XYZ file of N, CA and C in Angstrom:
408
model
N 0.642 -1.284 -0.305
C 0.329 0.135 -0.062
C 0.806 0.916 -0.501
N 0.215 2.205 -0.348
C 0.865 3.747 -0.717
C 1.156 4.270 0.901
N 2.707 4.936 1.014
C 2.578 5.601 2.029
C 2.239 6.735 1.432
N 1.580 7.754 2.467
C 1.062 9.278 2.648
C -0.080 8.696 1.671
N -0.604 7.430 1.920
C -1.937 7.613 0.772
C -2.970 9.049 1.551
N -3.933 9.608 0.667
C -5.122 10.914 1.237
C -6.280 9.532 0.975
N -7.007 9.310 2.235
C -8.361 8.780 2.200
C -9.112 9.862 2.907
N -10.422 9.803 1.594
C -11.331 10.996 2.623
C -12.180 9.702 3.152
N -12.657 9.998 4.298
C -14.004 9.686 5.521
C -14.757 10.581 5.082
N -16.312 9.994 5.194
C -17.382 10.690 5.150
C -18.064 9.695 6.538
N -18.626 10.852 7.470
C -19.612 9.736 8.434
C -20.497 10.367 8.417
N -21.318 9.811 8.673
C -22.669 10.044 8.970
C -23.082 11.162 7.584
N -24.492 11.387 8.414
C -25.831 12.195 7.071
C -24.710 13.313 6.855
N -24.646 14.030 7.702
C -23.998 15.049 7.352
C -22.247 14.852 6.620
N -21.681 14.024 6.758
C -20.724 13.666 6.159
C -21.177 13.629 4.000
N -21.760 12.592 4.111
C -23.139 12.253 2.876
C -23.702 13.797 2.167
N -23.926 14.401 3.042
C -24.536 15.674 1.870
C -23.148 16.775 1.970
N -22.563 16.696 2.763
C -21.446 17.535 1.973
C -20.630 17.359 1.203
N -20.700 15.981 0.898
C -19.782 15.204 -0.261
C -20.556 15.508 -1.857
N -21.882 15.102 -1.644
C -22.688 16.004 -2.367
C -22.754 16.992 -3.034
N -22.681 17.986 -2.149
C -22.440 19.249 -2.208
C -20.989 19.711 -2.845
N -19.776 18.870 -2.424
C -18.666 19.579 -3.477
C -19.103 18.734 -4.801
N -19.447 17.610 -4.622
C -19.059 16.815 -5.966
C -20.156 17.977 -7.291
N -21.611 18.312 -6.569
C -22.685 19.065 -7.311
C -21.832 20.678 -7.896
N -20.704 21.045 -6.372
C -20.273 22.142 -7.397
C -19.080 22.056 -7.991
N -18.270 21.095 -7.777
C -17.392 20.846 -9.326
C -17.745 20.334 -10.447
N -18.985 20.056 -10.379
C -19.386 19.540 -11.870
C -20.437 21.088 -12.100
N -21.171 21.925 -11.148
C -21.030 22.993 -11.581
C -20.406 23.849 -12.085
N -19.098 24.188 -11.306
C -18.029 24.909 -12.364
C -17.200 24.529 -12.953
N -17.036 23.531 -13.418
C -15.818 22.533 -14.667
C -16.847 22.039 -15.701
N -18.268 22.073 -15.681
C -19.048 21.752 -16.217
C -19.975 22.078 -16.698
N -21.039 22.875 -16.363
C -21.825 23.052 -16.303
C -21.834 24.432 -16.883
N -21.360 25.210 -15.803
C -21.195 26.166 -16.359
C -20.279 26.909 -17.898
N -19.184 26.734 -17.613
C -18.470 26.371 -18.800
C -19.509 26.104 -20.108
N -20.144 25.165 -20.048
C -21.198 24.513 -21.256
C -22.053 25.877 -21.481
N -22.925 26.839 -20.322
C -23.383 27.695 -19.992
C -22.982 28.816 -21.156
N -21.329 28.701 -20.942
C -20.935 29.998 -21.952
C -20.782 29.851 -22.555
N -20.470 28.450 -23.877
C -20.200 28.300 -24.895
C -21.203 28.178 -24.804
N -22.827 27.707 -24.854
C -23.934 27.936 -25.526
C -24.225 29.132 -25.806
N -24.405 30.539 -24.850
C -24.106 32.135 -25.244
C -23.283 33.092 -26.135
N -22.431 31.882 -26.288
C -21.067 32.944 -26.933
C -21.603 32.125 -28.604
N -21.964 30.801 -28.564
C -22.784 30.033 -29.889
C -23.277 31.389 -30.330
N -24.846 31.169 -29.425
C -25.916 31.881 -29.695
C -25.749 33.291 -30.630
N -24.971 33.487 -29.488
C -24.681 35.105 -30.013
C -23.976 35.356 -31.341
N -22.614 34.647 -31.541
C -22.642 34.365 -32.687
C -23.723 34.208 -33.973
N -24.400 33.121 -33.482
C -25.434 32.510 -34.552
C -26.606 33.857 -34.889
N -26.788 34.847 -33.700
C -27.625 35.984 -33.984
C -27.462 36.315 -35.043
N -25.633 36.834 -35.382
C -24.768 37.638 -35.926
C -25.013 37.383 -37.845
N -24.885 35.857 -37.712
C -24.664 35.045 -38.896
C -25.624 33.827 -38.446
N -25.142 33.370 -40.297
C -26.741 32.454 -40.296
C -26.773 31.116 -39.998
N -26.389 30.864 -38.718
C -26.489 29.780 -38.148
C -27.253 29.069 -37.101
N -27.396 27.886 -36.996
C -28.586 27.488 -36.215
C -28.055 27.779 -34.577
N -29.122 28.240 -33.638
C -28.741 28.171 -32.282
C -29.027 26.231 -31.416
N -28.232 26.198 -30.802
C -28.164 25.438 -29.779
C -28.031 25.705 -28.259
N -28.298 24.412 -28.348
C -29.010 24.372 -26.934
C -28.068 23.597 -25.677
N -28.536 23.436 -24.352
C -27.308 23.500 -23.131
C -26.472 21.920 -23.488
N -26.981 21.149 -23.955
C -26.661 19.337 -24.396
C -25.799 19.881 -25.101
N -25.773 20.616 -26.491
C -24.962 21.161 -27.866
C -23.616 21.466 -27.374
N -24.110 23.264 -26.150
C -23.003 23.707 -25.566
C -21.995 23.108 -24.732
N -22.939 21.465 -23.846
C -21.992 20.773 -22.824
C -20.749 20.060 -24.203
N -21.043 19.360 -25.230
C -20.892 18.984 -25.882
C -19.274 19.716 -27.183
N -19.873 21.360 -27.254
C -18.913 22.517 -27.266
C -17.873 22.481 -26.700
N -18.357 22.505 -25.054
C -17.163 22.586 -24.463
C -16.199 21.526 -23.882
N -16.860 20.666 -24.131
C -16.382 18.781 -24.184
C -14.848 18.999 -25.061
N -15.527 19.227 -26.187
C -14.158 19.327 -27.435
C -13.756 20.919 -26.963
N -14.083 21.851 -26.643
C -12.288 22.801 -27.076
C -11.572 21.857 -25.316
N -12.215 21.939 -24.507
C -11.755 20.917 -23.164
C -10.557 19.904 -24.101
N -10.769 18.868 -23.878
C -10.275 17.833 -24.911
C -9.134 18.278 -25.945
N -9.759 19.317 -27.134
C -8.628 19.719 -27.512
C -7.733 20.410 -27.017
N -7.723 21.440 -25.931
C -7.282 21.906 -24.959
C -5.839 21.312 -23.797
N -6.619 20.282 -24.201
C -5.629 18.720 -23.283
C -4.591 17.815 -24.301
N -5.262 18.115 -25.160
C -4.542 17.592 -26.396
C -3.303 18.043 -27.030
N -3.818 19.630 -27.241
C -2.703 20.739 -27.772
C -2.238 21.489 -26.543
N -1.376 20.765 -26.308
C -0.731 21.518 -25.042
C 0.507 21.934 -25.003
N 1.208 22.497 -24.718
C 2.337 23.045 -24.667
C 3.621 22.516 -24.231
N 3.012 21.498 -23.230
C 4.347 20.743 -22.899
C 4.980 19.984 -23.623
N 6.235 19.732 -22.801
C 6.944 18.788 -23.584
C 6.314 17.242 -23.763
N 5.583 16.906 -22.618
C 4.692 15.335 -22.871
C 3.311 15.519 -23.454
N 3.407 15.403 -24.804
C 2.634 15.002 -25.479
C 0.878 13.969 -25.630
N -0.195 13.978 -25.359
C -1.079 12.944 -24.970
C -1.149 12.168 -26.808
N -1.231 13.142 -27.479
C -1.284 13.201 -29.157
C -0.258 13.721 -29.775
N 0.856 13.118 -30.547
C 1.747 13.912 -31.302
C 1.774 13.238 -33.061
N 1.995 14.281 -33.689
C 2.033 13.750 -34.573
C 3.178 14.385 -35.416
N 4.220 13.390 -36.229
C 5.592 13.421 -36.646
C 5.848 12.778 -37.507
N 6.778 13.241 -38.723
C 6.857 11.975 -40.164
C 7.829 11.079 -39.242
N 7.795 9.988 -40.254
C 8.785 9.341 -39.714
C 10.148 9.291 -39.675
N 11.217 9.199 -38.733
C 12.345 10.018 -38.921
C 13.652 8.574 -39.451
N 14.083 9.707 -40.224
C 15.364 9.352 -41.243
C 16.482 8.821 -39.981
N 17.317 8.172 -40.745
C 19.028 7.592 -40.362
C 19.613 8.422 -40.202
N 20.673 8.756 -39.793
C 21.588 9.718 -40.272
C 22.963 8.195 -40.846
N 23.746 9.321 -40.998
C 24.525 8.296 -42.643
C 25.337 7.390 -41.326
N 25.773 8.039 -40.052
C 26.248 7.170 -39.436
C 25.690 5.984 -38.323
N 24.315 5.903 -39.045
C 23.338 5.173 -38.199
C 23.411 3.862 -38.800
N 23.127 4.563 -40.143
C 23.543 3.349 -40.960
C 24.866 2.643 -41.365
N 25.462 3.040 -41.695
C 26.737 2.539 -41.023
C 26.999 1.540 -40.255
N 26.668 2.392 -38.927
C 26.663 1.061 -38.261
C 25.860 -0.183 -37.923
N 25.076 0.226 -38.694
C 23.822 -1.362 -38.945
C 24.643 -2.144 -39.553
N 24.883 -1.412 -40.919
C 25.603 -1.744 -42.218
C 26.645 -2.565 -41.657
N 27.545 -1.890 -40.785
C 28.467 -2.977 -39.782
C 28.006 -4.274 -39.340
N 26.902 -4.141 -38.118
C 27.055 -5.748 -37.718
C 25.897 -6.263 -38.876
N 25.569 -5.764 -39.820
C 24.911 -6.762 -41.160
C 26.301 -7.671 -40.961
N 27.200 -6.917 -41.208
C 28.586 -7.710 -42.059
C 29.060 -8.802 -40.919
N 28.595 -8.153 -39.768
C 29.840 -9.414 -38.093
C 28.813 -9.776 -38.451
N 27.815 -9.869 -38.438
C 26.406 -10.773 -38.006
C 26.918 -12.050 -39.011
N 27.047 -11.726 -40.570
C 26.559 -12.534 -42.034
C 28.452 -13.342 -41.503
N 29.189 -12.718 -41.022
C 30.648 -13.313 -41.202
C 30.835 -14.317 -39.502
N 29.938 -13.635 -39.167
C 29.650 -14.748 -38.109
C 29.479 -16.299 -37.678
N 28.075 -16.100 -38.715
C 27.039 -17.031 -39.690
C 28.242 -17.932 -40.353
N 28.993 -17.128 -41.302
C 29.878 -18.110 -41.930
C 30.292 -19.130 -41.351
N 31.495 -18.844 -40.157
C 32.139 -18.979 -39.392
C 31.512 -19.718 -38.180
N 30.882 -20.060 -37.636
C 29.419 -21.257 -37.101
C 29.479 -22.429 -38.166
N 28.793 -21.674 -39.555
C 28.690 -22.971 -40.232
C 30.179 -23.746 -40.873
N 31.124 -22.658 -40.669
C 32.431 -23.617 -41.054
C 32.660 -24.779 -40.037
N 32.427 -24.201 -38.822
C 32.945 -24.780 -37.560
C 31.819 -25.598 -37.605
N 31.000 -25.982 -37.493
C 29.490 -26.867 -37.227
C 30.181 -28.059 -38.715
N 30.379 -27.864 -39.598
C 31.179 -29.072 -40.342
C 32.504 -29.840 -40.257
N 33.642 -28.596 -39.871
C 34.668 -29.525 -39.291
C 34.011 -30.138 -38.091
N 33.593 -29.928 -37.265
C 33.017 -30.673 -36.297
C 32.508 -32.159 -36.485
N 31.844 -31.897 -37.744
C 30.909 -33.152 -37.973
C 32.001 -34.059 -38.838
N 32.827 -33.492 -39.084
C 33.938 -34.667 -40.224
C 34.690 -35.273 -39.028
N 34.750 -34.168 -37.819
C 36.225 -34.716 -36.837
C 35.020 -35.672 -36.091
N 33.676 -35.138 -35.689
C 33.315 -36.637 -35.151
C 32.801 -37.879 -36.131
N 32.992 -37.366 -37.362
C 32.712 -38.932 -38.587
C 33.950 -39.448 -38.123
N 35.208 -38.959 -38.298
C 36.163 -39.768 -38.271
C 36.423 -40.057 -37.342
N 36.187 -39.391 -35.884
C 36.260 -40.447 -34.695
C 35.586 -41.294 -34.436
N 34.184 -41.378 -34.981
C 33.200 -42.592 -35.174
C 34.053 -43.947 -35.629
N 34.095 -43.168 -37.152
C 35.423 -44.451 -37.987
C 36.276 -44.979 -37.266
N 36.765 -44.197 -36.180
C 38.053 -44.459 -35.178
C 38.119 -45.545 -34.466
N 36.938 -45.318 -34.377
C 36.187 -46.419 -32.565
C 35.881 -47.467 -33.387
N 35.097 -47.622 -34.728
C 34.374 -48.796 -35.077
C 35.641 -49.820 -35.436
N 36.615 -48.985 -35.980
C 38.033 -49.716 -36.596
C 38.238 -50.516 -35.539
N 38.503 -49.919 -34.058
C 39.406 -50.274 -33.076
C 38.254 -51.337 -32.216
N 37.140 -51.502 -32.486
C 36.519 -52.339 -32.012
C 36.431 -53.573 -32.836
N 36.830 -53.232 -34.629
C 36.944 -54.487 -35.269
C 38.535 -55.086 -34.816
N 39.002 -54.207 -34.824
C 40.417 -55.271 -34.105
C 40.412 -55.851 -32.625
N 39.745 -55.155 -32.067
C 39.852 -56.009 -30.529
C 39.088 -56.984 -30.639
């Protein structure tokens, strides 16, 4: 369990009412009020331009779009969503990769040669053992 964990304790009917009050205030302050502002701003612009007016639900959706866009396009270094082209390898990186490929191919050739040599040695030893058994 985490140290210094923050635990909210609600005790009694008064605690339940206080929790409901806090949650409703947070919802009104961070959800409903901006939705009303978005709705009234849109309807103000709609009065001067030929676009339809919106209701509270559409204002809420507009506020959600604005809020989510603000979170996605933030100016911190940690982006939630980032669009960038595929990075190109520099010449040094390409040379390093090619050198690794060459080394691996040489190692495979050496391994195959060693395995062939070991098989021939093993066959010769088996031949000698069989000849020694026959001679005895």
